[in-house]
PDB file of C-alpha atoms in Angstrom:
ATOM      1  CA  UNK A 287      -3.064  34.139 -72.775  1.00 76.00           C
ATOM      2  CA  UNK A 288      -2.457  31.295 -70.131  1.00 87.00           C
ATOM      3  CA  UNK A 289       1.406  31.159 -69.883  1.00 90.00           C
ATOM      4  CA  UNK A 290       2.820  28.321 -68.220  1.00 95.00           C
ATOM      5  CA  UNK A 291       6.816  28.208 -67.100  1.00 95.00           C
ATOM      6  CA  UNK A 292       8.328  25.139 -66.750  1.00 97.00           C
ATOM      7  CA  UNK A 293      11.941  24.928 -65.444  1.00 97.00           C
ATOM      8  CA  UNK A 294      14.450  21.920 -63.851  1.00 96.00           C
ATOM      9  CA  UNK A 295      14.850  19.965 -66.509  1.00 95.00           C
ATOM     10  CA  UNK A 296      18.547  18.546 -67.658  1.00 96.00           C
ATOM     11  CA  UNK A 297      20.644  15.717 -68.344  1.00 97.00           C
ATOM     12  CA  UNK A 298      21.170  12.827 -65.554  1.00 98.00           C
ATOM     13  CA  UNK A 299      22.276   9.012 -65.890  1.00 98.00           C
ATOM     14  CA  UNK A 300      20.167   6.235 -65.727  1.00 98.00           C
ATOM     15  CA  UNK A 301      18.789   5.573 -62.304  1.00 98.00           C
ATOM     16  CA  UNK A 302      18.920   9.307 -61.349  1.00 98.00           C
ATOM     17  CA  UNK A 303      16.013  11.812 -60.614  1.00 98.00           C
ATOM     18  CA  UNK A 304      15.092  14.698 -61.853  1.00 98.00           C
ATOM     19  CA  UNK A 305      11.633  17.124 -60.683  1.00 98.00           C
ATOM     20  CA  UNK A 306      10.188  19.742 -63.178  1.00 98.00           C
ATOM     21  CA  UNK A 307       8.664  22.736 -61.891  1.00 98.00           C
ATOM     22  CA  UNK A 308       5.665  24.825 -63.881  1.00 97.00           C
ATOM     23  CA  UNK A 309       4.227  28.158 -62.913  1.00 95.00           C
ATOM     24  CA  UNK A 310       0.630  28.920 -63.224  1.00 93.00           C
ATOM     25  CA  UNK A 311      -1.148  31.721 -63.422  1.00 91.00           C
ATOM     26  CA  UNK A 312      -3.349  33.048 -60.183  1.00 87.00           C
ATOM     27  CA  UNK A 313      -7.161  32.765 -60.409  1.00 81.00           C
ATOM     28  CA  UNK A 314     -10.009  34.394 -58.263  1.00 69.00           C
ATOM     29  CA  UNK A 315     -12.210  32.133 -59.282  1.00 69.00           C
ATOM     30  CA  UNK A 316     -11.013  28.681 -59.652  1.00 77.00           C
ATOM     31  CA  UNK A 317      -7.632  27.171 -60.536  1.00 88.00           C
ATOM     32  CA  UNK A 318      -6.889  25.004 -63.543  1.00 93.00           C
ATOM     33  CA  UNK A 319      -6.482  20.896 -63.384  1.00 95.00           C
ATOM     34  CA  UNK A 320      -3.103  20.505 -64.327  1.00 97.00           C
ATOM     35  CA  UNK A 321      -1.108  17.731 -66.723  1.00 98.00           C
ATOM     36  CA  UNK A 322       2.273  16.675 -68.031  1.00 98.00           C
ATOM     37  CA  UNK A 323       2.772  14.848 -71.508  1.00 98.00           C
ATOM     38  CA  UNK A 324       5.795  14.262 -73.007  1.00 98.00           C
ATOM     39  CA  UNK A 325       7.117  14.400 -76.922  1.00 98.00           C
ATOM     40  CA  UNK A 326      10.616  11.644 -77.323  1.00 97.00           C
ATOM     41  CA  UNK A 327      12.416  12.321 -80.543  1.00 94.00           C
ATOM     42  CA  UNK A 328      10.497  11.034 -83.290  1.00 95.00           C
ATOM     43  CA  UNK A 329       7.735  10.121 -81.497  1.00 97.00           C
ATOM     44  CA  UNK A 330       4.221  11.692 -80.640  1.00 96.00           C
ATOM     45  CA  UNK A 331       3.271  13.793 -78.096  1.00 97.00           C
ATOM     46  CA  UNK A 332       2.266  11.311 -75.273  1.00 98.00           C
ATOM     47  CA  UNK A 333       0.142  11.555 -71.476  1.00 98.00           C
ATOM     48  CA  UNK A 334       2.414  11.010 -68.650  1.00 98.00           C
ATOM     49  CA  UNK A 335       0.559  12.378 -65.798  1.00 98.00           C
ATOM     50  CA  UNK A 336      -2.542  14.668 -64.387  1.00 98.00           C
ATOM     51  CA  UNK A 337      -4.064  15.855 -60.817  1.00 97.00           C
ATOM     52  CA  UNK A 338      -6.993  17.416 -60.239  1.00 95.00           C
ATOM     53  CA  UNK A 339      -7.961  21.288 -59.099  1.00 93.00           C
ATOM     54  CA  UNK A 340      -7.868  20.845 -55.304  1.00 91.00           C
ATOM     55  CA  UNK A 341      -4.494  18.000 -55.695  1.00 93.00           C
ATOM     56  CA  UNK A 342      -6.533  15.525 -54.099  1.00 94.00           C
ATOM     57  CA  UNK A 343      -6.678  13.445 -57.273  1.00 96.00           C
ATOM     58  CA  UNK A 344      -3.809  12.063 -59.888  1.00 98.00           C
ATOM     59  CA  UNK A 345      -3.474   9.635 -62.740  1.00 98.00           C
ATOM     60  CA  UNK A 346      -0.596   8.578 -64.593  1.00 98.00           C
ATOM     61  CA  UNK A 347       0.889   6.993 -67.349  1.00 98.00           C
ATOM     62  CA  UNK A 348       1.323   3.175 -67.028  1.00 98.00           C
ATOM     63  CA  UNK A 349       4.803   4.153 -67.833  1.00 97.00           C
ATOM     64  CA  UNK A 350       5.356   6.221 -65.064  1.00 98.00           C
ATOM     65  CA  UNK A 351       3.788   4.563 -62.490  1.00 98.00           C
ATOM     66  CA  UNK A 352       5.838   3.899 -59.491  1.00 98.00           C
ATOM     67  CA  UNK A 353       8.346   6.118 -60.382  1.00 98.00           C
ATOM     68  CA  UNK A 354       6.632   9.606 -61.132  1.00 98.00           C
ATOM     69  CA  UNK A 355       4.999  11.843 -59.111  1.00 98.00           C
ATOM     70  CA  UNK A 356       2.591  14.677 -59.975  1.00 98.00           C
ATOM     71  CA  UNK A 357       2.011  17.397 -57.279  1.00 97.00           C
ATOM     72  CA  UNK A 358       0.661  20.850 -56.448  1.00 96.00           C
ATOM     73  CA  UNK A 359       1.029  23.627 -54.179  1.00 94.00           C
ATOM     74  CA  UNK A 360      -2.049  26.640 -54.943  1.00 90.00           C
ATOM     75  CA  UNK A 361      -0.346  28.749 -53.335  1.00 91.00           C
ATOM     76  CA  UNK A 362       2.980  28.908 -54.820  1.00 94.00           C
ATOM     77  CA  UNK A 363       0.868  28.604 -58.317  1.00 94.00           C
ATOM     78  CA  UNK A 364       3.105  25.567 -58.985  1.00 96.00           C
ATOM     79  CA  UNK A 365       2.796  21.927 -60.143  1.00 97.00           C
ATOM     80  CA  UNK A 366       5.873  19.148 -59.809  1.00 98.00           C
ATOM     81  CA  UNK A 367       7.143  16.050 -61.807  1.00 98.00           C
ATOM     82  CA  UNK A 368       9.162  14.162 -59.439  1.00 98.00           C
ATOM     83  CA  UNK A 369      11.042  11.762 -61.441  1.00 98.00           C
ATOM     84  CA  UNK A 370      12.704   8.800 -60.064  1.00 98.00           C
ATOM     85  CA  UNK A 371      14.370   5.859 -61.471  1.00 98.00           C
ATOM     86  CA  UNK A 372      14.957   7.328 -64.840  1.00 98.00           C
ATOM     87  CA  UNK A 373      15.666   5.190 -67.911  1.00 97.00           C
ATOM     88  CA  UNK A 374      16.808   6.809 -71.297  1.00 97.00           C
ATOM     89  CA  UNK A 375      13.523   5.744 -72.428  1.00 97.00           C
ATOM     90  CA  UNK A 376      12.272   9.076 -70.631  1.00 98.00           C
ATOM     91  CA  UNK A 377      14.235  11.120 -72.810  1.00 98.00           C
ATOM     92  CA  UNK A 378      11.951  13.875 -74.033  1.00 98.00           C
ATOM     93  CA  UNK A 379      10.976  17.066 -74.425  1.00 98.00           C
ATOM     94  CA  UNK A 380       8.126  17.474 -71.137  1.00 98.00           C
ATOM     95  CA  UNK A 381       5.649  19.894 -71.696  1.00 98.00           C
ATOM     96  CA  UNK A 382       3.444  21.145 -68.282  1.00 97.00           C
ATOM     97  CA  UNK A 383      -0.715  22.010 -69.492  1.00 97.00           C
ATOM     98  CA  UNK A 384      -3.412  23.812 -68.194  1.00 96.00           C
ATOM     99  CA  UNK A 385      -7.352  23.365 -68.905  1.00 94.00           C
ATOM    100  CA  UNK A 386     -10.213  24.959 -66.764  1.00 92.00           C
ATOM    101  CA  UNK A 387     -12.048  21.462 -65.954  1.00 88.00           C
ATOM    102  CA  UNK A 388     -11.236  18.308 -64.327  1.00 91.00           C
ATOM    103  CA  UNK A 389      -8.841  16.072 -65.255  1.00 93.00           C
ATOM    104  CA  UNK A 390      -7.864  14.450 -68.708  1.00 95.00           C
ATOM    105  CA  UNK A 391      -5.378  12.428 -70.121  1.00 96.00           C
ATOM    106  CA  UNK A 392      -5.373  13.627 -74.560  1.00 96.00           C
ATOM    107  CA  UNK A 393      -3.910  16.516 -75.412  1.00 96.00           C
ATOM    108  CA  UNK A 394      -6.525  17.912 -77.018  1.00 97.00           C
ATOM    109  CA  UNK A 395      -8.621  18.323 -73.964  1.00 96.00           C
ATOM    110  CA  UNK A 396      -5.563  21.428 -72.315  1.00 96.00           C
ATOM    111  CA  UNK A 397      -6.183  24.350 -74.087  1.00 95.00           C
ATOM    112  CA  UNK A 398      -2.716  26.109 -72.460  1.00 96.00           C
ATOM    113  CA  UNK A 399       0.795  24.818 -72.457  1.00 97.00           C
ATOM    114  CA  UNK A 400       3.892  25.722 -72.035  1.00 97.00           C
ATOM    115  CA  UNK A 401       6.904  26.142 -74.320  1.00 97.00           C
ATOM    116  CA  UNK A 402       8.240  22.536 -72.926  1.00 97.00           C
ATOM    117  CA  UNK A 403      11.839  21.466 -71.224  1.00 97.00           C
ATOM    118  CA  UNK A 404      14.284  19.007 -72.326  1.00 98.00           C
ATOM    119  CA  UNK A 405      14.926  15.803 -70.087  1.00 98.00           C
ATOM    120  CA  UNK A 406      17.696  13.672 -71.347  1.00 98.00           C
ATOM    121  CA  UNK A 407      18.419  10.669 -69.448  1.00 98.00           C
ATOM    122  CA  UNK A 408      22.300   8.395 -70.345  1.00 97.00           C
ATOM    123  CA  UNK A 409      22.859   5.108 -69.922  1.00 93.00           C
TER     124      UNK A 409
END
């Protein structure tokens, strides 16, 4: 099994900022493209951002846009959610995912995730 660790999540006012952390596994081969979604309460599970093997490509969320950034360090075996500007509408559980390919935006397409983190954003 793929398991994926993600950790910095919290509570923080309106306005504030926030970065999630996940942990990948090592590969000798090839890394994985990485992804975050998110699940609010009562809602769906939903795409909020992605970036590509080698970080030199990212897509986001129209959401998001402006405000979140997805990033990656291979070394460290690590992807980031920098959050900024956060509205309560973020409020959700974030989940960090993991497929062997390029890039996607549906769930369906990670085939690894991790047990998600809690971000909950006051006005």
């Amino acid at each position: 099994q793929v398991q994926l660790v993600e950790s910095g999540g919290g509570s923080v006012q309106a306005g504030g900022s926030l970065r999630l952390s996940c942990a990948y596994p090592r590969r000798t081969a090839s890394t994985y493209a990485m992804a975050w979604f998110r699940q609010p309460p009562g809602k769906e599970r939903e795409f909020v951002a992605t970036i590509s093997r080698n970080g030199d490509s990212t897509y986001y969320a129209d959401s998001v846009k402006g405000r979140f950034t997805i990033s990656r360090d291979n070394v460290r075996n690590t992807v980031y959610l920098q959050m900024n500007s956060l509205n309560v509408e973020d409020t959700a559980n974030y989940y960090c995912a993991a497929r062997n390919y390029g890039t996607a935006t549906v769930s369906s397409a990670y085939g690894y995730w991790g047990q998600g983190i809690q971000v909950t954003v006051s006005s």
